[in-house]
Amino acid sequence: MKHLPKHLQPRWRYLAVELETWPDATIDRRAFQRECWYAAQNLLGDPGSAHADMTVLRFEFAGETGEAIVRVRRGETEPARAALACIDEIDGAAVGVRVCGISGTIRAAEEKYLGRRGQDSEKRNVVFGNEERVAVLRECVADVRLDEAFAGTTDLDYDLA
């Protein structure tokens, strides 16, 4: 079966969502997905909830806080935010839901709005093996570019040029 042309493929936006509840509550992905669907259906109706197509892609919950990535169709982010704001309990446990931000990719939503930050790195010239080479530095480690590959090193293995 052929793929749809790029201009006919659906476009998505990703909502970064934070959850907060009491310490003794446990929430799983399936229960949160069900509440998202019910909230969208109650607020937007059947056609509106089908058009928004809210789907939970990533979900983590530990203790009393959690994070989720909810996928919605482009152009339906405001109705989806309103539907998420209607969620006040999941499986009988009171819950607070907050949309931290909206992004065009899952990775950007995680890095910008949730706790998963990208690593800071910089390229520098270093002396490794008595030769000046290019390296990518991250905290106390470096990946030094050799002829065909990289060598993983620590800050004791090289000198800054």
JSON list of C-alpha atoms in Angstrom, two decimals:
[
{"chain": "A", "resi": 1, "resn": "MET", "atom": "CA", "xyz": [0.00, 0.00, 0.00]},
{"chain": "A", "resi": 2, "resn": "LYS", "atom": "CA", "xyz": [1.38, 3.41, -0.96]},
{"chain": "A", "resi": 3, "resn": "HIS", "atom": "CA", "xyz": [1.97, 6.20, 1.49]},
{"chain": "A", "resi": 4, "resn": "LEU", "atom": "CA", "xyz": [0.04, 9.43, 1.24]},
{"chain": "A", "resi": 5, "resn": "PRO", "atom": "CA", "xyz": [1.85, 12.34, -0.39]},
{"chain": "A", "resi": 6, "resn": "LYS", "atom": "CA", "xyz": [3.51, 14.65, 2.11]},
{"chain": "A", "resi": 7, "resn": "HIS", "atom": "CA", "xyz": [0.96, 17.42, 1.64]},
{"chain": "A", "resi": 8, "resn": "LEU", "atom": "CA", "xyz": [-1.89, 15.02, 2.52]},
{"chain": "A", "resi": 9, "resn": "GLN", "atom": "CA", "xyz": [-0.29, 13.46, 5.62]},
{"chain": "A", "resi": 10, "resn": "PRO", "atom": "CA", "xyz": [-1.72, 14.62, 8.95]},
{"chain": "A", "resi": 11, "resn": "ARG", "atom": "CA", "xyz": [0.31, 17.21, 10.85]},
{"chain": "A", "resi": 12, "resn": "TRP", "atom": "CA", "xyz": [0.70, 16.81, 14.59]},
{"chain": "A", "resi": 13, "resn": "ARG", "atom": "CA", "xyz": [1.48, 18.96, 17.60]},
{"chain": "A", "resi": 14, "resn": "TYR", "atom": "CA", "xyz": [2.71, 17.58, 20.90]},
{"chain": "A", "resi": 15, "resn": "LEU", "atom": "CA", "xyz": [1.48, 18.89, 24.24]},
{"chain": "A", "resi": 16, "resn": "ALA", "atom": "CA", "xyz": [3.84, 18.54, 27.20]},
{"chain": "A", "resi": 17, "resn": "VAL", "atom": "CA", "xyz": [1.64, 17.84, 30.23]},
{"chain": "A", "resi": 18, "resn": "GLU", "atom": "CA", "xyz": [2.50, 17.74, 33.93]},
{"chain": "A", "resi": 19, "resn": "LEU", "atom": "CA", "xyz": [0.34, 15.81, 36.40]},
{"chain": "A", "resi": 20, "resn": "GLU", "atom": "CA", "xyz": [0.15, 16.26, 40.17]},
{"chain": "A", "resi": 21, "resn": "THR", "atom": "CA", "xyz": [-1.87, 14.33, 42.71]},
{"chain": "A", "resi": 22, "resn": "TRP", "atom": "CA", "xyz": [-1.77, 13.06, 46.30]},
{"chain": "A", "resi": 23, "resn": "PRO", "atom": "CA", "xyz": [1.20, 10.87, 47.32]},
{"chain": "A", "resi": 24, "resn": "ASP", "atom": "CA", "xyz": [-0.90, 7.72, 47.79]},
{"chain": "A", "resi": 25, "resn": "ALA", "atom": "CA", "xyz": [-2.50, 7.84, 44.33]},
{"chain": "A", "resi": 26, "resn": "THR", "atom": "CA", "xyz": [-1.32, 5.68, 41.43]},
{"chain": "A", "resi": 27, "resn": "ILE", "atom": "CA", "xyz": [-2.10, 6.62, 37.85]},
{"chain": "A", "resi": 28, "resn": "ASP", "atom": "CA", "xyz": [-1.23, 4.59, 34.78]},
{"chain": "A", "resi": 29, "resn": "ARG", "atom": "CA", "xyz": [-1.09, 5.49, 31.11]},
{"chain": "A", "resi": 30, "resn": "ARG", "atom": "CA", "xyz": [-4.31, 3.70, 30.19]},
{"chain": "A", "resi": 31, "resn": "ALA", "atom": "CA", "xyz": [-6.37, 5.55, 32.84]},
{"chain": "A", "resi": 32, "resn": "PHE", "atom": "CA", "xyz": [-4.95, 8.92, 31.75]},
{"chain": "A", "resi": 33, "resn": "GLN", "atom": "CA", "xyz": [-5.69, 8.13, 28.08]},
{"chain": "A", "resi": 34, "resn": "ARG", "atom": "CA", "xyz": [-9.27, 7.17, 28.96]},
{"chain": "A", "resi": 35, "resn": "GLU", "atom": "CA", "xyz": [-9.79, 10.44, 30.86]},
{"chain": "A", "resi": 36, "resn": "CYS", "atom": "CA", "xyz": [-8.36, 12.44, 27.93]},
{"chain": "A", "resi": 37, "resn": "TRP", "atom": "CA", "xyz": [-10.85, 10.80, 25.58]},
{"chain": "A", "resi": 38, "resn": "TYR", "atom": "CA", "xyz": [-13.79, 11.31, 27.96]},
{"chain": "A", "resi": 39, "resn": "ALA", "atom": "CA", "xyz": [-12.89, 14.96, 28.57]},
{"chain": "A", "resi": 40, "resn": "ALA", "atom": "CA", "xyz": [-12.56, 15.64, 24.84]},
{"chain": "A", "resi": 41, "resn": "GLN", "atom": "CA", "xyz": [-15.82, 13.87, 24.08]},
{"chain": "A", "resi": 42, "resn": "ASN", "atom": "CA", "xyz": [-17.74, 15.69, 26.82]},
{"chain": "A", "resi": 43, "resn": "LEU", "atom": "CA", "xyz": [-16.37, 19.13, 25.92]},
{"chain": "A", "resi": 44, "resn": "LEU", "atom": "CA", "xyz": [-15.98, 18.93, 22.13]},
{"chain": "A", "resi": 45, "resn": "GLY", "atom": "CA", "xyz": [-18.58, 16.30, 21.24]},
{"chain": "A", "resi": 46, "resn": "ASP", "atom": "CA", "xyz": [-17.98, 13.26, 19.08]},
{"chain": "A", "resi": 47, "resn": "PRO", "atom": "CA", "xyz": [-16.92, 15.10, 15.88]},
{"chain": "A", "resi": 48, "resn": "GLY", "atom": "CA", "xyz": [-14.67, 17.52, 17.75]},
{"chain": "A", "resi": 49, "resn": "SER", "atom": "CA", "xyz": [-12.94, 14.84, 19.80]},
{"chain": "A", "resi": 50, "resn": "ALA", "atom": "CA", "xyz": [-12.42, 12.70, 16.69]},
{"chain": "A", "resi": 51, "resn": "HIS", "atom": "CA", "xyz": [-10.93, 15.67, 14.85]},
{"chain": "A", "resi": 52, "resn": "ALA", "atom": "CA", "xyz": [-8.58, 16.53, 17.74]},
{"chain": "A", "resi": 53, "resn": "ASP", "atom": "CA", "xyz": [-7.49, 12.84, 17.95]},
{"chain": "A", "resi": 54, "resn": "MET", "atom": "CA", "xyz": [-5.83, 13.16, 21.38]},
{"chain": "A", "resi": 55, "resn": "THR", "atom": "CA", "xyz": [-3.39, 10.31, 21.96]},
{"chain": "A", "resi": 56, "resn": "VAL", "atom": "CA", "xyz": [-1.02, 9.83, 24.91]},
{"chain": "A", "resi": 57, "resn": "LEU", "atom": "CA", "xyz": [2.37, 8.92, 23.47]},
{"chain": "A", "resi": 58, "resn": "ARG", "atom": "CA", "xyz": [4.67, 9.10, 26.49]},
{"chain": "A", "resi": 59, "resn": "PHE", "atom": "CA", "xyz": [3.66, 8.75, 30.13]},
{"chain": "A", "resi": 60, "resn": "GLU", "atom": "CA", "xyz": [5.67, 8.61, 33.34]},
{"chain": "A", "resi": 61, "resn": "PHE", "atom": "CA", "xyz": [4.23, 8.80, 36.84]},
{"chain": "A", "resi": 62, "resn": "ALA", "atom": "CA", "xyz": [6.16, 8.37, 40.09]},
{"chain": "A", "resi": 63, "resn": "GLY", "atom": "CA", "xyz": [5.15, 9.41, 43.58]},
{"chain": "A", "resi": 64, "resn": "GLU", "atom": "CA", "xyz": [2.77, 12.31, 43.29]},
{"chain": "A", "resi": 65, "resn": "THR", "atom": "CA", "xyz": [3.97, 13.85, 40.01]},
{"chain": "A", "resi": 66, "resn": "GLY", "atom": "CA", "xyz": [4.07, 12.72, 36.43]},
{"chain": "A", "resi": 67, "resn": "GLU", "atom": "CA", "xyz": [4.68, 13.82, 32.86]},
{"chain": "A", "resi": 68, "resn": "ALA", "atom": "CA", "xyz": [3.02, 12.98, 29.57]},
{"chain": "A", "resi": 69, "resn": "ILE", "atom": "CA", "xyz": [3.22, 13.84, 25.89]},
{"chain": "A", "resi": 70, "resn": "VAL", "atom": "CA", "xyz": [-0.20, 14.12, 24.23]},
{"chain": "A", "resi": 71, "resn": "ARG", "atom": "CA", "xyz": [-0.40, 14.17, 20.43]},
{"chain": "A", "resi": 72, "resn": "VAL", "atom": "CA", "xyz": [-3.11, 16.29, 18.75]},
{"chain": "A", "resi": 73, "resn": "ARG", "atom": "CA", "xyz": [-3.78, 17.41, 15.21]},
{"chain": "A", "resi": 74, "resn": "ARG", "atom": "CA", "xyz": [-2.34, 20.74, 14.15]},
{"chain": "A", "resi": 75, "resn": "GLY", "atom": "CA", "xyz": [-4.96, 23.45, 14.52]},
{"chain": "A", "resi": 76, "resn": "GLU", "atom": "CA", "xyz": [-6.69, 21.60, 17.39]},
{"chain": "A", "resi": 77, "resn": "THR", "atom": "CA", "xyz": [-4.29, 22.53, 20.17]},
{"chain": "A", "resi": 78, "resn": "GLU", "atom": "CA", "xyz": [-6.60, 25.03, 21.88]},
{"chain": "A", "resi": 79, "resn": "PRO", "atom": "CA", "xyz": [-9.58, 22.63, 22.07]},
{"chain": "A", "resi": 80, "resn": "ALA", "atom": "CA", "xyz": [-7.22, 19.91, 23.33]},
{"chain": "A", "resi": 81, "resn": "ARG", "atom": "CA", "xyz": [-5.85, 22.22, 26.03]},
{"chain": "A", "resi": 82, "resn": "ALA", "atom": "CA", "xyz": [-9.41, 23.03, 27.08]},
{"chain": "A", "resi": 83, "resn": "ALA", "atom": "CA", "xyz": [-10.27, 19.33, 27.25]},
{"chain": "A", "resi": 84, "resn": "LEU", "atom": "CA", "xyz": [-7.19, 18.60, 29.37]},
{"chain": "A", "resi": 85, "resn": "ALA", "atom": "CA", "xyz": [-8.18, 21.43, 31.71]},
{"chain": "A", "resi": 86, "resn": "CYS", "atom": "CA", "xyz": [-11.48, 19.61, 32.34]},
{"chain": "A", "resi": 87, "resn": "ILE", "atom": "CA", "xyz": [-9.72, 16.59, 33.88]},
{"chain": "A", "resi": 88, "resn": "ASP", "atom": "CA", "xyz": [-9.99, 16.81, 37.65]},
{"chain": "A", "resi": 89, "resn": "GLU", "atom": "CA", "xyz": [-9.71, 13.17, 38.70]},
{"chain": "A", "resi": 90, "resn": "ILE", "atom": "CA", "xyz": [-8.35, 9.92, 37.34]},
{"chain": "A", "resi": 91, "resn": "ASP", "atom": "CA", "xyz": [-9.55, 6.58, 38.77]},
{"chain": "A", "resi": 92, "resn": "GLY", "atom": "CA", "xyz": [-11.09, 8.40, 41.73]},
{"chain": "A", "resi": 93, "resn": "ALA", "atom": "CA", "xyz": [-7.90, 10.28, 42.65]},
{"chain": "A", "resi": 94, "resn": "ALA", "atom": "CA", "xyz": [-7.95, 14.08, 42.48]},
{"chain": "A", "resi": 95, "resn": "VAL", "atom": "CA", "xyz": [-5.40, 15.29, 39.94]},
{"chain": "A", "resi": 96, "resn": "GLY", "atom": "CA", "xyz": [-4.05, 18.59, 38.66]},
{"chain": "A", "resi": 97, "resn": "VAL", "atom": "CA", "xyz": [-3.21, 18.75, 34.96]},
{"chain": "A", "resi": 98, "resn": "ARG", "atom": "CA", "xyz": [-1.03, 21.50, 33.50]},
{"chain": "A", "resi": 99, "resn": "VAL", "atom": "CA", "xyz": [0.01, 21.97, 29.87]},
{"chain": "A", "resi": 100, "resn": "CYS", "atom": "CA", "xyz": [3.62, 23.19, 29.98]},
{"chain": "A", "resi": 101, "resn": "GLY", "atom": "CA", "xyz": [3.96, 23.88, 26.28]},
{"chain": "A", "resi": 102, "resn": "ILE", "atom": "CA", "xyz": [3.28, 22.86, 22.70]},
{"chain": "A", "resi": 103, "resn": "SER", "atom": "CA", "xyz": [5.88, 21.68, 20.22]},
{"chain": "A", "resi": 104, "resn": "GLY", "atom": "CA", "xyz": [6.16, 20.31, 16.70]},
{"chain": "A", "resi": 105, "resn": "THR", "atom": "CA", "xyz": [8.25, 17.28, 17.70]},
{"chain": "A", "resi": 106, "resn": "ILE", "atom": "CA", "xyz": [8.31, 14.88, 20.64]},
{"chain": "A", "resi": 107, "resn": "ARG", "atom": "CA", "xyz": [11.98, 15.52, 21.30]},
{"chain": "A", "resi": 108, "resn": "ALA", "atom": "CA", "xyz": [11.56, 19.29, 21.43]},
{"chain": "A", "resi": 109, "resn": "ALA", "atom": "CA", "xyz": [8.59, 18.95, 23.80]},
{"chain": "A", "resi": 110, "resn": "GLU", "atom": "CA", "xyz": [10.63, 16.75, 26.13]},
{"chain": "A", "resi": 111, "resn": "GLU", "atom": "CA", "xyz": [13.72, 18.98, 26.07]},
{"chain": "A", "resi": 112, "resn": "LYS", "atom": "CA", "xyz": [11.97, 22.34, 26.33]},
{"chain": "A", "resi": 113, "resn": "TYR", "atom": "CA", "xyz": [9.10, 21.67, 28.67]},
{"chain": "A", "resi": 114, "resn": "LEU", "atom": "CA", "xyz": [9.71, 18.44, 30.58]},
{"chain": "A", "resi": 115, "resn": "GLY", "atom": "CA", "xyz": [12.61, 17.20, 32.70]},
{"chain": "A", "resi": 116, "resn": "ARG", "atom": "CA", "xyz": [14.62, 15.64, 29.88]},
{"chain": "A", "resi": 117, "resn": "ARG", "atom": "CA", "xyz": [17.21, 18.21, 28.92]},
{"chain": "A", "resi": 118, "resn": "GLY", "atom": "CA", "xyz": [19.64, 17.73, 26.08]},
{"chain": "A", "resi": 119, "resn": "GLN", "atom": "CA", "xyz": [23.33, 17.59, 26.91]},
{"chain": "A", "resi": 120, "resn": "ASP", "atom": "CA", "xyz": [25.35, 20.72, 26.39]},
{"chain": "A", "resi": 121, "resn": "SER", "atom": "CA", "xyz": [28.32, 20.07, 24.16]},
{"chain": "A", "resi": 122, "resn": "GLU", "atom": "CA", "xyz": [30.91, 22.14, 22.38]},
{"chain": "A", "resi": 123, "resn": "LYS", "atom": "CA", "xyz": [33.56, 21.48, 19.76]},
{"chain": "A", "resi": 124, "resn": "ARG", "atom": "CA", "xyz": [37.13, 22.31, 20.71]},
{"chain": "A", "resi": 125, "resn": "ASN", "atom": "CA", "xyz": [40.61, 21.56, 19.46]},
{"chain": "A", "resi": 126, "resn": "VAL", "atom": "CA", "xyz": [42.50, 19.28, 21.86]},
{"chain": "A", "resi": 127, "resn": "VAL", "atom": "CA", "xyz": [45.88, 17.59, 21.92]},
{"chain": "A", "resi": 128, "resn": "PHE", "atom": "CA", "xyz": [45.46, 13.82, 21.90]},
{"chain": "A", "resi": 129, "resn": "GLY", "atom": "CA", "xyz": [48.21, 11.37, 21.01]},
{"chain": "A", "resi": 130, "resn": "ASN", "atom": "CA", "xyz": [50.68, 14.25, 20.45]},
{"chain": "A", "resi": 131, "resn": "GLU", "atom": "CA", "xyz": [48.46, 15.66, 17.67]},
{"chain": "A", "resi": 132, "resn": "GLU", "atom": "CA", "xyz": [45.92, 18.45, 17.62]},
{"chain": "A", "resi": 133, "resn": "ARG", "atom": "CA", "xyz": [42.47, 17.05, 16.94]},
{"chain": "A", "resi": 134, "resn": "VAL", "atom": "CA", "xyz": [38.83, 18.13, 17.05]},
{"chain": "A", "resi": 135, "resn": "ALA", "atom": "CA", "xyz": [36.80, 16.93, 20.05]},
{"chain": "A", "resi": 136, "resn": "VAL", "atom": "CA", "xyz": [33.21, 17.24, 21.26]},
{"chain": "A", "resi": 137, "resn": "LEU", "atom": "CA", "xyz": [33.31, 18.12, 24.98]},
{"chain": "A", "resi": 138, "resn": "ARG", "atom": "CA", "xyz": [30.50, 17.23, 27.43]},
{"chain": "A", "resi": 139, "resn": "GLU", "atom": "CA", "xyz": [30.97, 17.84, 31.16]},
{"chain": "A", "resi": 140, "resn": "CYS", "atom": "CA", "xyz": [34.13, 15.82, 32.00]},
{"chain": "A", "resi": 141, "resn": "VAL", "atom": "CA", "xyz": [34.24, 13.57, 28.91]},
{"chain": "A", "resi": 142, "resn": "ALA", "atom": "CA", "xyz": [35.20, 14.15, 25.30]},
{"chain": "A", "resi": 143, "resn": "ASP", "atom": "CA", "xyz": [34.81, 12.32, 22.01]},
{"chain": "A", "resi": 144, "resn": "VAL", "atom": "CA", "xyz": [38.04, 12.89, 20.08]},
{"chain": "A", "resi": 145, "resn": "ARG", "atom": "CA", "xyz": [37.86, 12.61, 16.30]},
{"chain": "A", "resi": 146, "resn": "LEU", "atom": "CA", "xyz": [40.44, 10.17, 14.95]},
{"chain": "A", "resi": 147, "resn": "ASP", "atom": "CA", "xyz": [40.95, 9.40, 11.26]},
{"chain": "A", "resi": 148, "resn": "GLU", "atom": "CA", "xyz": [37.91, 7.16, 10.78]},
{"chain": "A", "resi": 149, "resn": "ALA", "atom": "CA", "xyz": [36.16, 7.10, 14.16]},
{"chain": "A", "resi": 150, "resn": "PHE", "atom": "CA", "xyz": [35.89, 8.69, 17.59]},
{"chain": "A", "resi": 151, "resn": "ALA", "atom": "CA", "xyz": [37.74, 7.83, 20.78]},
{"chain": "A", "resi": 152, "resn": "GLY", "atom": "CA", "xyz": [35.92, 8.26, 24.08]},
{"chain": "A", "resi": 153, "resn": "THR", "atom": "CA", "xyz": [38.15, 10.03, 26.59]},
{"chain": "A", "resi": 154, "resn": "THR", "atom": "CA", "xyz": [38.05, 11.79, 29.94]},
{"chain": "A", "resi": 155, "resn": "ASP", "atom": "CA", "xyz": [39.55, 15.16, 30.81]},
{"chain": "A", "resi": 156, "resn": "LEU", "atom": "CA", "xyz": [42.74, 13.39, 31.97]},
{"chain": "A", "resi": 157, "resn": "ASP", "atom": "CA", "xyz": [43.40, 11.94, 28.51]},
{"chain": "A", "resi": 158, "resn": "TYR", "atom": "CA", "xyz": [43.71, 15.19, 26.55]},
{"chain": "A", "resi": 159, "resn": "ASP", "atom": "CA", "xyz": [44.98, 18.76, 26.83]},
{"chain": "A", "resi": 160, "resn": "LEU", "atom": "CA", "xyz": [43.10, 21.79, 25.53]},
{"chain": "A", "resi": 161, "resn": "ALA", "atom": "CA", "xyz": [44.92, 23.32, 22.57]}
]
